[in-house]
Amino acid sequence: QVQLVESGGGPVHAGGSLRLSCVASGRSFSSYAMAWFRQAPGKEREFVAVVNSGDGSTYYADSVKGRFTISRTNAKNTVYLQMNSLKPEDTAVYYCAARIFGGWATRLSDYHYWGQGTQVTVSS
């Protein structure tokens, strides 16, 4: 069992920045692909970004490319999402997810463990 705990959400004005963190339990964090998803009110949960195990390669949704950066620190069992130039349409609950085998992916169904989410609210 892997537990994921997100933090760092909150209110921010458009154009501002936030950094989300997600701490994972367990001893095999370095072997997991780690991703961020988000869910806005009335919408489906969607992929935001992923960082692979091993080479640490990353992949982003087009809507956040160039503004968000995903990274990981394996020694701290932590994955981050640095969000810059935030827009009102980035308002959502942000979820951390772990894929314990199979490499990185963008579908919700490919991930095995989820955090409880952290709210990000961007005002105009």
Coordinates of C-alpha atoms in Angstrom, one line a residue:
Q1 CA 0.0 0.0 0.0
V2 CA 1.3 3.4 -1.0
Q3 CA -0.1 6.6 0.7
L4 CA 0.2 9.9 -1.1
V5 CA -0.2 13.2 0.7
E6 CA -0.4 16.5 -1.3
S7 CA 0.1 20.0 0.0
G8 CA 0.8 23.5 -1.2
G9 CA -2.6 24.4 -2.7
G10 CA -4.5 27.6 -1.9
P11 CA -5.8 30.9 -3.4
V12 CA -3.6 32.9 -5.9
H13 CA -4.2 35.7 -8.3
A14 CA -3.9 35.2 -12.0
G15 CA -0.2 35.4 -13.1
G16 CA 1.0 34.1 -9.8
S17 CA 2.8 30.9 -8.8
L18 CA 2.3 28.0 -6.5
R19 CA 4.3 24.9 -5.8
L20 CA 2.5 21.7 -4.9
S21 CA 4.2 18.8 -3.1
C22 CA 3.3 15.1 -2.8
V23 CA 5.0 12.9 -0.3
A24 CA 4.7 9.1 -0.8
S25 CA 5.1 6.3 1.8
G26 CA 7.1 3.2 1.1
R27 CA 10.6 2.2 0.1
S28 CA 10.2 2.0 -3.7
F29 CA 9.3 5.5 -4.6
S30 CA 12.2 5.8 -7.0
S31 CA 10.7 3.1 -9.1
Y32 CA 7.3 4.7 -9.5
A33 CA 6.2 6.9 -12.3
M34 CA 4.6 9.9 -10.6
A35 CA 1.9 12.2 -12.1
W36 CA -0.3 15.1 -11.3
F37 CA -4.0 15.2 -12.4
R38 CA -6.6 17.9 -11.8
Q39 CA -10.4 18.1 -11.6
A40 CA -12.3 21.3 -12.0
P41 CA -15.9 21.6 -10.8
G42 CA -18.3 19.8 -13.1
K43 CA -15.5 18.4 -15.2
E44 CA -13.7 15.1 -15.5
R45 CA -10.3 14.5 -13.9
E46 CA -7.6 15.2 -16.4
F47 CA -3.9 14.6 -16.8
V48 CA -1.5 17.4 -16.1
A49 CA 2.1 16.1 -16.0
V50 CA 4.2 13.0 -15.3
V51 CA 7.8 12.3 -14.3
N52 CA 9.2 8.9 -15.1
S53 CA 11.2 6.7 -12.8
G54 CA 14.8 6.0 -13.9
D55 CA 15.7 8.8 -16.3
G56 CA 13.3 11.3 -14.8
S57 CA 11.8 12.2 -18.2
T58 CA 8.7 14.3 -18.2
Y59 CA 5.6 14.9 -20.2
Y60 CA 3.0 17.6 -20.0
A61 CA -0.5 18.3 -21.1
D62 CA -0.6 21.0 -23.8
S63 CA -2.6 23.3 -21.6
V64 CA 0.2 23.6 -19.0
K65 CA 3.3 23.1 -21.2
G66 CA 5.8 26.0 -20.6
R67 CA 4.1 27.1 -17.4
F68 CA 4.2 24.1 -15.1
T69 CA 7.2 22.0 -14.2
I70 CA 7.1 18.5 -12.6
S71 CA 10.1 17.2 -10.7
R72 CA 11.0 14.6 -8.1
T73 CA 13.4 14.1 -5.2
N74 CA 13.7 10.4 -4.6
A75 CA 15.6 10.8 -1.4
K76 CA 12.6 12.6 0.1
N77 CA 9.9 10.4 -1.6
T78 CA 8.5 13.6 -3.0
V79 CA 7.2 14.9 -6.3
Y80 CA 6.6 18.6 -7.0
L81 CA 4.5 20.6 -9.4
Q82 CA 5.8 24.2 -9.9
M83 CA 3.0 26.2 -11.4
N84 CA 3.8 29.6 -12.9
S85 CA 1.7 32.1 -14.9
L86 CA -1.5 30.7 -13.4
K87 CA -4.8 31.3 -15.1
P88 CA -8.3 31.2 -13.7
E89 CA -8.9 28.0 -15.8
D90 CA -6.2 26.3 -13.8
T91 CA -8.6 26.3 -10.8
A92 CA -9.1 22.7 -9.7
V93 CA -8.4 20.1 -7.2
Y94 CA -4.9 18.7 -7.9
Y95 CA -4.2 15.1 -7.3
C96 CA -1.0 13.2 -7.1
A97 CA -0.9 9.7 -8.5
A98 CA 1.6 6.8 -8.5
R99 CA 2.1 4.1 -11.1
I100 CA 4.1 1.3 -9.4
F101 CA 4.9 -0.5 -12.7
G102 CA 4.7 0.0 -16.4
G103 CA 6.4 3.4 -16.8
W104 CA 4.7 6.7 -17.3
A105 CA 1.2 7.1 -18.6
T106 CA -1.5 9.7 -19.0
R107 CA -4.7 7.7 -18.4
L108 CA -6.3 7.8 -15.0
S109 CA -6.8 4.0 -15.1
D110 CA -3.1 3.4 -15.5
Y111 CA -2.4 4.7 -12.0
H112 CA -2.5 2.5 -8.9
Y113 CA -2.5 5.0 -6.0
W114 CA -4.0 8.5 -5.5
G115 CA -3.7 11.3 -2.9
Q116 CA -6.7 13.1 -1.4
G117 CA -6.1 16.2 -3.5
T118 CA -5.3 19.8 -2.8
Q119 CA -7.4 22.8 -3.9
V120 CA -5.9 25.5 -6.2
T121 CA -8.0 28.5 -6.8
V122 CA -6.9 31.2 -9.3
S123 CA -8.8 34.5 -9.2
S124 CA -8.8 37.0 -12.1

